[in-house]
């Protein structure tokens, strides 16, 4: 079985280790960032343990933070660990475990097949006592769902836009989720939500305007330059269901023309594994979004050993379709075909206004 699909049954036990000890080596800068987000004042130059203890006391004292910072799948996995003697683990869940460890909920040991060592997860007993019934409550489940909706909307918009001013993102976000959320709370959520750390990054331009950018953007400065050439173009408004769909697909929406066609062709006709075909489709997709030329994008399928010229032409045809249908960062979430239609419509409107006949004639006396 390929490593990315590997599933193992892992034993769960309790541990009396202090949460701070389980957290391991978290940098002082990271902890200070958490304290700042939580609104806790601190002095500089203190030992790392002092900052960790301040963070731990706030995190456990105001337990709402656990719902705010940790996504629903992480918390459901934590509840499963607390309630079970064993859990099924795959690479995605092991990534979640690393974050649960960083927050002091668990410790773990990865096994080694060669030495016949089994993996084991150690649930920190004091954290279970503090958070178990709170996370089991109906109110907490509602909040998990609400914050998951926020996260889906944010990541979905990042996959479409690439880079967007924070104030503009806030407006689009409120429209997508259908609720008013204060700007400071909105920014706080972005900064402290665990699932957003690996995807997005805050950047500033020369005028110190702050943006949120997905890491798929190859050059913030160049992308911003291209975006500003379309100042009159509004960011595309996207329905929440579409944002959720592309977020769950990790940036791949197989409803965009050419995406599923190319993927199916690679798997069924080229005998490529599902994993490799997905990686290739994603690579092509990100290149299109970043504004790479069609010629350069077509080179990315050059390594495939096509059975004949007809197969090569088929793959190139699907790439051409993707090139026209996939959202482009430069065009603020619109595809190339959508952008051309907007330009054509605006041009027609301008010409219509230019040649509109004004009402006139001789006035009656």
XYZ file of C-alpha atoms in Angstrom:
365
model
C 0.000 0.000 0.000
C 1.308 3.470 -0.858
C 2.438 5.539 2.138
C -0.155 8.287 1.575
C -2.968 5.671 1.876
C -1.543 3.735 4.798
C -4.006 3.005 7.614
C -2.987 1.533 10.957
C -4.773 0.664 14.175
C -3.176 2.563 17.052
C -3.533 1.898 20.780
C -4.771 4.779 22.980
C -3.743 5.070 26.631
C -3.923 7.760 29.319
C -0.933 9.708 30.582
C -0.372 11.865 33.668
C 2.200 13.975 31.822
C 1.721 17.727 32.282
C 0.314 19.318 29.081
C 3.246 21.726 28.822
C 5.673 18.814 28.843
C 3.670 17.112 26.110
C 3.685 20.232 23.956
C 7.373 19.813 23.239
C 9.481 22.542 21.703
C 7.181 25.398 20.723
C 9.151 28.507 19.858
C 8.896 31.536 22.143
C 7.832 33.612 19.133
C 4.905 31.254 18.434
C 3.711 31.337 22.042
C 4.015 35.131 22.153
C 1.942 35.285 18.982
C -0.761 33.199 20.668
C -0.716 35.458 23.720
C -1.077 38.525 21.526
C -4.055 36.990 19.687
C -5.663 36.163 23.039
C -5.180 39.731 24.237
C -2.731 38.808 27.015
C -0.026 41.332 27.840
C 3.448 39.949 28.471
C 6.986 41.115 29.166
C 9.826 40.339 26.819
C 12.915 38.447 27.840
C 11.239 35.911 30.141
C 12.043 32.166 30.040
C 10.076 30.127 27.494
C 8.318 28.232 30.307
C 6.767 31.487 31.584
C 5.113 32.200 28.242
C 3.938 28.595 27.926
C 2.375 28.695 31.384
C 0.622 32.005 30.616
C -0.765 30.540 27.399
C -1.808 27.278 29.097
C -3.664 29.089 31.891
C -5.583 31.263 29.397
C -6.330 28.343 27.067
C -7.697 26.147 29.855
C -9.346 29.001 31.734
C -11.268 30.329 28.704
C -12.182 27.042 27.076
C -13.882 28.695 24.102
C -10.403 28.977 22.564
C -10.277 25.247 21.852
C -13.323 25.567 19.548
C -11.913 28.686 17.942
C -8.415 27.379 17.288
C -8.884 23.698 16.511
C -11.044 22.550 13.559
C -13.936 20.163 14.034
C -12.143 17.066 12.593
C -9.310 17.552 15.119
C -11.744 17.744 18.032
C -13.762 14.745 16.843
C -10.518 12.754 16.607
C -9.633 13.870 20.138
C -13.018 12.699 21.429
C -12.502 9.390 19.647
C -9.125 8.965 21.339
C -10.672 9.755 24.732
C -13.536 7.291 24.195
C -11.699 4.372 22.564
C -8.926 1.899 23.257
C -7.793 2.076 19.619
C -8.231 4.437 16.666
C -7.693 4.067 12.940
C -4.904 6.403 11.805
C -3.852 7.591 8.353
C -1.352 10.309 7.324
C -4.002 13.058 7.532
C -4.934 12.042 11.069
C -1.266 11.914 12.082
C -0.997 15.539 10.945
C -3.931 16.339 13.234
C -2.202 14.538 16.094
C 0.809 16.834 15.725
C -1.451 19.850 16.313
C -3.232 18.149 19.216
C 0.199 17.540 20.728
C 1.182 21.177 20.223
C -1.901 22.192 22.237
C -1.000 19.752 25.026
C -3.839 17.264 24.482
C -1.814 14.194 23.537
C 1.623 12.751 23.180
C 2.463 9.926 20.807
C 5.051 7.460 19.587
C 5.250 6.435 15.948
C 5.971 2.766 15.424
C 8.572 1.144 13.217
C 7.547 -1.803 11.044
C 11.121 -2.988 10.616
C 11.573 -3.309 14.381
C 7.973 -4.518 14.872
C 7.229 -1.489 17.061
C 3.619 -0.351 17.216
C 2.451 3.247 17.310
C 0.771 4.536 20.450
C -1.153 7.688 21.409
C -1.065 8.960 24.996
C -4.050 11.124 26.006
C -3.128 13.686 28.669
C -5.467 12.945 31.553
C -5.775 16.490 32.947
C -6.817 17.891 29.548
C -9.510 15.240 29.223
C -10.862 16.162 32.650
C -10.907 19.826 31.685
C -12.405 19.648 28.203
C -14.267 16.336 27.747
C -17.798 17.285 28.804
C -17.483 20.743 27.298
C -16.648 19.268 23.866
C -19.473 16.743 24.200
C -22.095 19.453 24.703
C -24.650 20.342 22.056
C -23.623 23.988 22.213
C -20.002 23.097 21.425
C -21.087 21.034 18.415
C -22.998 24.041 17.067
C -19.919 26.217 17.438
C -17.722 23.573 15.790
C -20.068 23.643 12.797
C -20.131 27.443 12.718
C -16.357 27.826 12.789
C -15.974 25.033 10.252
C -18.232 27.044 7.943
C -15.999 30.086 8.461
C -12.913 28.059 7.669
C -14.453 26.544 4.539
C -15.400 29.989 3.245
C -11.948 31.449 3.890
C -9.998 28.621 2.305
C -12.424 28.398 -0.599
C -11.925 32.105 -1.345
C -8.155 31.724 -1.111
C -8.257 28.933 -3.697
C -10.190 31.257 -6.000
C -8.474 34.606 -5.371
C -4.927 33.684 -4.397
C -4.265 37.022 -2.707
C -6.813 39.520 -1.442
C -6.791 42.621 0.824
C -7.980 41.758 4.319
C -10.705 44.399 4.355
C -12.033 43.121 1.007
C -11.782 39.515 2.194
C -13.779 40.435 5.303
C -16.597 41.877 3.192
C -16.667 38.869 0.849
C -16.495 36.502 3.816
C -19.519 38.037 5.566
C -21.466 37.825 2.329
C -20.515 34.155 1.814
C -21.377 32.929 5.333
C -24.438 35.187 5.672
C -23.585 36.760 9.022
C -21.960 39.909 10.369
C -18.632 39.334 12.111
C -16.524 42.117 13.567
C -13.330 42.843 11.651
C -11.055 42.269 14.669
C -12.689 38.933 15.417
C -12.402 37.971 11.767
C -8.650 38.663 11.708
C -8.200 36.925 15.066
C -9.877 33.800 13.677
C -7.544 33.743 10.669
C -4.467 34.170 12.849
C -5.263 31.461 15.374
C -7.124 28.798 13.347
C -4.808 25.788 13.122
C -5.898 24.621 9.658
C -5.120 28.032 8.157
C -1.476 28.103 9.274
C -0.242 25.786 6.565
C -2.326 27.327 3.770
C -2.332 31.078 4.148
C 0.140 33.788 5.031
C -0.173 37.508 5.810
C 1.747 39.827 3.502
C 2.022 43.612 3.138
C 2.659 45.781 0.126
C 4.839 48.886 0.023
C 1.952 50.990 1.287
C 1.642 48.672 4.319
C -1.769 47.410 3.220
C -2.291 43.928 4.624
C -3.286 40.953 2.486
C -4.050 37.303 3.083
C -2.423 35.053 0.509
C -2.507 31.336 -0.221
C 0.902 29.690 -0.374
C 0.183 28.530 -3.935
C 0.889 32.078 -5.129
C 4.329 31.979 -6.715
C 5.102 35.699 -6.408
C 3.102 38.056 -4.208
C 4.629 41.177 -5.724
C 4.043 40.103 -9.328
C 0.519 38.829 -8.634
C -0.433 42.076 -6.889
C 0.959 44.042 -9.827
C -1.246 42.079 -12.231
C -4.294 42.330 -9.965
C -3.955 46.113 -9.805
C -4.089 46.322 -13.572
C -7.754 45.309 -13.171
C -8.816 47.804 -10.506
C -12.282 48.200 -12.051
C -12.874 44.439 -11.914
C -14.690 43.400 -8.704
C -13.744 40.171 -6.948
C -15.963 37.345 -8.070
C -18.785 36.607 -5.639
C -18.890 32.889 -4.947
C -21.670 30.891 -3.332
C -20.771 29.175 -0.053
C -21.521 25.738 -1.506
C -18.903 26.286 -4.208
C -16.400 27.546 -1.633
C -16.998 24.468 0.510
C -16.662 22.182 -2.506
C -13.284 23.546 -3.614
C -12.029 23.645 -0.018
C -12.913 19.969 0.476
C -11.114 19.213 -2.795
C -7.963 20.965 -1.502
C -8.169 23.500 -4.315
C -9.358 21.113 -7.026
C -12.923 21.563 -8.240
C -13.578 18.739 -10.685
C -16.586 20.676 -11.997
C -14.248 23.158 -13.689
C -14.150 22.157 -17.346
C -11.266 19.867 -18.241
C -10.276 18.902 -14.688
C -12.114 15.598 -14.278
C -11.639 14.835 -17.990
C -7.849 15.094 -17.717
C -7.765 13.159 -14.437
C -9.916 10.333 -15.793
C -7.862 10.190 -18.996
C -4.599 9.855 -17.051
C -5.973 7.093 -14.822
C -8.021 5.104 -17.316
C -6.123 5.594 -20.582
C -2.569 6.265 -19.396
C -2.660 3.769 -16.495
C -1.371 6.415 -14.110
C -2.092 5.946 -10.392
C -4.842 8.075 -8.913
C -2.357 9.804 -6.613
C 0.095 10.720 -9.404
C -2.678 11.908 -11.702
C -4.113 14.101 -8.926
C -0.695 15.638 -8.258
C -0.233 16.385 -11.973
C -3.706 17.895 -12.347
C -3.109 20.053 -9.274
C 0.278 21.198 -10.600
C -1.278 22.230 -13.912
C -4.167 23.918 -12.135
C -1.908 26.036 -9.880
C 0.256 27.002 -12.869
C -2.845 28.244 -14.706
C -4.000 30.212 -11.671
C -0.585 31.887 -11.399
C -0.794 33.105 -15.004
C 1.761 30.785 -16.624
C 1.619 30.708 -20.423
C -0.221 27.870 -22.129
C 2.983 26.770 -23.857
C 4.803 26.364 -20.521
C 1.842 24.526 -19.009
C 1.696 22.061 -21.889
C 5.339 21.201 -21.159
C 4.259 19.765 -17.789
C 2.677 16.759 -19.498
C 5.767 16.186 -21.653
C 7.184 13.518 -19.327
C 4.179 11.212 -19.846
C 4.918 8.208 -22.053
C 1.993 8.502 -24.414
C 1.055 5.413 -26.401
C 0.596 7.429 -29.577
C 0.231 10.968 -30.899
C -3.533 10.839 -30.563
C -3.228 10.366 -26.784
C -0.875 13.334 -26.547
C -3.334 15.507 -28.449
C -6.159 14.366 -26.170
C -4.196 15.378 -23.040
C -3.298 18.726 -24.605
C -6.950 19.328 -25.478
C -7.994 18.866 -21.840
C -5.207 21.191 -20.670
C -6.449 23.806 -23.156
C -9.956 23.504 -21.728
C -8.625 23.868 -18.174
C -6.655 26.928 -19.222
C -9.886 28.671 -20.168
C -12.132 27.485 -17.327
C -10.029 27.654 -14.142
C -10.084 30.779 -11.914
C -7.009 32.987 -12.327
C -5.531 34.992 -9.458
C -4.920 37.975 -11.734
C -8.623 38.091 -12.616
C -9.811 38.005 -8.984
C -11.380 34.562 -9.153
C -12.723 34.707 -12.695
C -11.538 32.311 -15.388
C -10.096 33.578 -18.655
C -13.323 32.855 -20.525
C -15.381 34.651 -17.860
C -13.021 37.626 -17.934
C -13.327 37.967 -21.710
C -17.120 37.942 -21.445
C -16.987 40.696 -18.816
C -14.684 42.793 -21.024
C -16.955 42.272 -24.031
C -20.028 43.260 -22.031
C -18.315 46.382 -20.652
C -17.180 47.330 -24.142
C -20.737 47.005 -25.458
C -22.069 49.135 -22.613
C -19.473 51.834 -23.289
C -20.345 51.932 -26.990
C -24.064 51.982 -26.212
C -23.625 54.994 -23.923
C -21.402 56.741 -26.451
C -24.001 56.539 -29.210
C -27.194 57.036 -27.188
C -29.430 59.654 -28.845
C -30.453 62.370 -26.416
C -34.137 63.393 -26.519
C -34.490 66.658 -28.400
C -36.695 68.494 -30.826
C -38.327 71.866 -31.014
C -40.069 72.960 -27.874
C -43.609 74.163 -28.168
C -44.132 77.782 -27.316
